[in-house]
Amino acid sequence: MSMSTKLLDELRNLVGSENLLHKPEDLLVYELDGTIDRALPEAVVFPANTEEVQGVVHACNTHEVPVTPRGAGTGLSGGAIPARQGVIVGTARMRRILNVDPLERTALVEPGAPNIQLSEIAAEHGLFYAPDPSSQKACTIGGNVAENAGGPHCLALGVTTNHVVGMEVVTASGELEWLGSYGPDSTGYDLRGLFIGSEGTLGIATKVAVRLLPIPETVVTLLAIFDDVEHASETVSAVIGAGLVPAALEMMDRVTLQAAEEGLRCGYPPNAGAVLLIELDGIEELVQEQVQEARAACNKHGATEIRTATEANERTQLWKGRKGAIGALGRIAPNYYLLDGVVPRSKLVETMGEVSRISQKYKFPVANVFHAGDGNLHPCLLFDERDEGSTAKVLEAGAEIMQVCVDAGGALTGEHGVGYEKNRFMPLLYSETDLENMRRVREIFGNSGTFNPCKVLPEGTGCGEMAHQKGALQAAGPEAYV
Amino acid sequence: MTGWPLAEDAPNTADLAKCVHCGLCVNSCPTYAITGLEVESPRGRIHLARAVAEERIPLTETVQEHWELCLQCRACEAVCPSGVPYGQIMEKARAQLQAAPPSKSWGRTFRRLVLRQVIGRTRVLATLLAPVRFFARSPLRKLLRASGLLRFMGPIGLLEAQLGRPGRPFRPNNKHEEGDVALFTGCVMGELFGDVHRSTVRVLERSGTHVFAPRNQTCCGALSAHDGDLEEARRLARLNISAFEASSAKTILVNAAGCGAAMKEYGDLLEGDSKFAERAQAIAAKVLDFSEYLVGRTLPVGRLPAKVTYQDACHLAHAQGISTEPRTLLGAIEDCELVETDGADLCCGAAGIYSLLQPAMSAELRQRKALEFAKHKPDLIVTANPGCQMQYEAAIREAGIEARVLHLAEFLDEAQATSTRSP
Ligand SMILES: Cc1cc2nc3c(=O)[nH]c(=O)nc-3n(C[C@H](O)[C@H](O)[C@H](O)COP(=O)(O)OP(=O)(O)OC[C@H]3O[C@@H](n4cnc5c(N)ncnc54)[C@H](O)[C@@H]3O)c2cc1C
Ligand code: SF4
Ligand code: SF4
């Protein structure tokens, strides 16, 4: 299928020719996000404002061509992959922070603004934006809204949905709406909440109003070192059991530590079996008390060493490794398949055991790095996609891990979304009635199947072929490039 | 099977595979920051290289355009958690363009000629730059500036704006000398930035280090390497290796960031040369940046009452990981107020000969710097690479900003000299 020149002309008129990509080489760059799946778009457009977004959505709908929104393309579930080709709508030109209101502690931002930029500007007013995905240097607020992104610091403060008060959206049918409010309460159905985490299947957020928080007076980060993951996991339960709610509680295992240390030289002990990063914040006296309690819990459960960072630069150094850890895995294997299961904290140790059993069974080494505090696991299976059949095998191993999480009373995804990659597992968790209701929600926003197709909900035919369609371009032959 | 026209200098497959397309680097990339296009981002450029390697696409003009817009500033490499050696990938990608350019142009042929026959030949370069130095200080220049003609002279106009007021050249001695600490003098650096070298020598002397410039050294080869002419880069590297070996120096000091980065990587450049591989590594291990060396030594008190901003040279901050040392040295100077501007570590757009090849993108980056200077109003703009100095000269001239552009060595020299004069 090739896109009609009429639609291309319309898109060009809407956004200008420099903001429309359609050469095969250019399209190739947009075939992937941060994970395994691939699919080539037929065009990529970069609207500059809400009106242009609306125009693009209308044009595509009229031509019945699929639309897929895209932020920075750091997603880990294939959400920004154009599963049925069509047009990618990128938000890269809509990246302004429109205003920061230090009195109301809110900000209004465009969807393409990188998460980090919001935090940097808020910091000028002594404020910060809580959700801090490890990808925050790159990922966009629009992508965060779509994935209901979390981050290391979401344990005490909650994820994106707890910090976005409202947003302007162009719905799948091209309607312009404001969902939510500026205030904390809104009556009636929470359409705002419905949109957050909808993974770009209901519409495109064009402006996002967020809540900001004052930067805490005192912050202390502990790095506790253990011989193995079991002791570290027990400590997690003990810390939470003691009634502490740390700002962050993160775990990394041996494989991850080695990669992070090698790549980022952040001073981690490369021979440790596991480490916990525990961050406590608030008013000085309280924090000091909590630090004592946390240290006691670590010591009681076999910590071999505890380091304390109080200065901002020391803390940044400790966090640098955690935030770069997943990317650093590229040093030890060409590809990783990153899972995102959630289990009750009480099942942490048991589940980790199962994960390592599956890793051995399939002979894919596993690196673990996760938000231990809320039981959100990120096992990364390491592989090389150039090995014949390895991608299929790694997906199979992933499926087994997901089954383990669901059996433990958990969920498929904590923060990376279902996307394309995990949609076929939805029936593990939901009944046919539930899935049908979700389909209806889509229809209410005007998504008749062409708006970010094949995502979240299992879909019949037509999507399956997209993955790894490496030959598609080659088939077009060299003439396609002149 | 790969789709590379020049197999022996093809980007390493394992290096390409290291990119896990996480996207964490995109916002550090100047060309992405300006265009918002992933095709102009590190991840995009690597993905295209991989696609060519895997023969999914041929090496096309579009691919060439995206690679050539890359500044090779290596900001992406510095932030990549996966350790993708982007600088090397891009040099080798450029080598492919040299071998089989999808669009043949006079520009490319001319550029190669200049790099090989002028920049890479000390004598020719010296002869050709002598009149430039004369022009820079002549009334003719004032006339030309007043006439407004420069605006219509394209690259010549740009070069004129970039040209400071070069002093006498600084060239290695003809005699054979030996010593512990050798100074690398470079190509354009020695001809147009002789003052920087003289300041470097004085500052080092005051810290108790005697330096000398070994004979027979030549251009470091960075410009050729960045342009994908690895053959020429290797020729120059071999000459330098022999020259420094003969001097028996234990330390080789470099005050131009781009040269330092290139020389520290001689080992990689000559990896496949059985006669030179080990020697290249040995020489590379001796190379230190001027600031890197100086920061560990006792210096006389310096004083300079001025508002100063330090702008990172990409090949110092990103390629060599040196960004605190120059600031530490600046911070130790009394009465000097150090101001940090936004994007101090963002490429200024000089990038070797990039400002001539990609004038639009280069100008965009230059103007970003000028905006910051206009906002913070520094008296002195300090950096650590001749190309950057030239770009800042042009930036302040275009924006009508009153400030002086100095190399770190010149700044320290001036501060130390001032403080020895006034008690
Ligand atoms: C190294 C690494 C670490 C990560 N760490 C974390 C982490 O700690 N926590 C976490 O939650 N995630 C993490 N992620 C995943 C990812 O960064 C997040 O899902 C992020 O929110 C995606 O943002 P993006 O801008 O890259 O979106 P994209 O990948 O471009 O898109 C993601 C989804 O959002 C949709 N979308 C994008 N913009 C809009 C819009 N304006 N309106 C509607 N839909 C839109 C897309 O259609 C797609 O479905 C990590 C990823 C990487 C590579
Ligand atoms: S170059 Fe490094 S940071 Fe950039 S996408 Fe590749 S792995 Fe990630
Ligand atoms: S070297 Fe500089 S311009 Fe080139 S991709 Fe990396 S960051 Fe961008």
GROMACS .gro file of C-alpha atoms in nm, chain A residues 18 21 23 25-26 28-35 38 46 70-74 92 95 114 134-135 137-138 263-264 323-324 327-331 333-336 385-386 470 473-474 478 481, chain B residues 13-14 17-28 32-33 35-39 41 43-45 47-48 50-51 54-58 60-63 65-66 79-84 342:
model
   94
   18GLU     CA    1   1.008   2.092   0.576
   21LEU     CA    2   0.909   1.337   0.591
   23LYS     CA    3   1.162   0.961   0.174
   25GLU     CA    4   1.549   0.651   0.430
   26ASP     CA    5   1.384   0.909   0.652
   28LEU     CA    6   1.331   0.409   0.829
   29VAL     CA    7   1.447   0.615   1.124
   30TYR     CA    8   1.092   0.625   1.256
   31GLU     CA    9   1.037   0.252   1.239
   32LEU     CA   10   1.134   0.192   1.599
   33ASP     CA   11   1.107   0.318   1.953
   34GLY     CA   12   1.300   0.191   2.256
   35THR     CA   13   1.200  -0.171   2.217
   38ARG     CA   14   0.933  -0.228   1.413
   46PHE     CA   15   0.541   1.759   1.271
   70ARG     CA   16   0.491   0.993   1.870
   71GLY     CA   17   0.686   1.183   2.134
   72ALA     CA   18   1.056   1.109   2.175
   73GLY     CA   19   1.022   0.743   2.081
   74THR     CA   20   1.165   0.613   2.409
   92ALA     CA   21   0.885   1.754   1.839
   95ARG     CA   22   0.796   2.161   2.304
  114PRO     CA   23   1.102   1.684   2.743
  134SER     CA   24   1.470   0.708   3.401
  135SER     CA   25   1.437   0.829   3.044
  137LYS     CA   26   1.632   1.345   2.965
  138ALA     CA   27   1.457   1.248   2.645
  263GLY     CA   28   2.945   0.241   3.137
  264LEU     CA   29   2.887   0.527   3.373
  323LYS     CA   30   1.902   0.622   3.546
  324GLY     CA   31   2.144   0.502   3.285
  327GLY     CA   32   2.083   0.181   2.843
  328ALA     CA   33   2.414   0.055   2.982
  329LEU     CA   34   2.303  -0.301   2.917
  330GLY     CA   35   2.398  -0.235   2.556
  331ARG     CA   36   2.755  -0.284   2.674
  333ALA     CA   37   2.452  -0.751   2.486
  334PRO     CA   38   2.337  -0.602   2.156
  335ASN     CA   39   1.968  -0.628   2.249
  336TYR     CA   40   1.756  -0.654   2.556
  385GLU     CA   41   1.858  -1.017   1.736
  386ARG     CA   42   2.102  -1.119   1.463
  470LYS     CA   43   1.300  -0.610   0.754
  473LEU     CA   44   1.231  -0.171   0.214
  474GLN     CA   45   1.463  -0.403   0.035
  478PRO     CA   46   1.718   0.060  -0.520
  481TYR     CA   47   1.576   0.591  -0.375
  495THR     CA   48   2.933  -0.396   1.326
  496ALA     CA   49   2.973  -0.458   1.697
  499ALA     CA   50   2.500  -0.314   1.755
  500LYS     CA   51   2.583  -0.143   2.083
  501CYS     CA   52   2.315   0.115   2.013
  502VAL     CA   53   2.002  -0.015   2.186
  503HIS     CA   54   1.800   0.274   2.041
  504CYS     CA   55   1.696   0.396   2.385
  505GLY     CA   56   1.687   0.754   2.258
  506LEU     CA   57   1.850   0.897   2.571
  507CYS     CA   58   2.100   1.092   2.360
  508VAL     CA   59   1.866   1.284   2.132
  509ASN     CA   60   1.825   1.597   2.340
  510SER     CA   61   2.198   1.639   2.384
  514TYR     CA   62   1.824   1.753   1.689
  515ALA     CA   63   1.769   2.043   1.926
  517THR     CA   64   1.554   2.063   1.375
  518GLY     CA   65   1.345   1.837   1.602
  519LEU     CA   66   1.401   1.563   1.345
  520GLU     CA   67   1.520   1.220   1.450
  521VAL     CA   68   1.690   1.185   1.113
  523SER     CA   69   1.980   1.280   1.573
  525ARG     CA   70   2.004   0.748   1.708
  526GLY     CA   71   1.876   0.823   1.358
  527ARG     CA   72   2.223   0.848   1.208
  529HIS     CA   73   2.014   0.351   1.251
  530LEU     CA   74   2.085   0.463   0.896
  532ARG     CA   75   2.303   0.000   1.041
  533ALA     CA   76   2.055  -0.010   0.756
  536GLU     CA   77   2.263  -0.465   0.657
  537GLU     CA   78   2.195  -0.372   0.294
  538ARG     CA   79   1.843  -0.262   0.367
  539ILE     CA   80   1.919   0.061   0.187
  540PRO     CA   81   2.198   0.176  -0.042
  542THR     CA   82   2.204   0.748  -0.084
  543GLU     CA   83   2.223   1.122  -0.106
  544THR     CA   84   1.966   1.153   0.172
  545VAL     CA   85   2.179   0.941   0.402
  547GLU     CA   86   2.291   1.474   0.395
  548HIS     CA   87   2.198   1.346   0.741
  561VAL     CA   88   2.575   1.080   2.747
  562CYS     CA   89   2.522   0.738   2.591
  563PRO     CA   90   2.487   0.483   2.870
  564SER     CA   91   2.556   0.201   2.630
  565GLY     CA   92   2.902   0.323   2.535
  566VAL     CA   93   2.838   0.360   2.163
  824ASP     CA   94   2.294   2.801   2.929
   0.00000   0.00000   0.00000
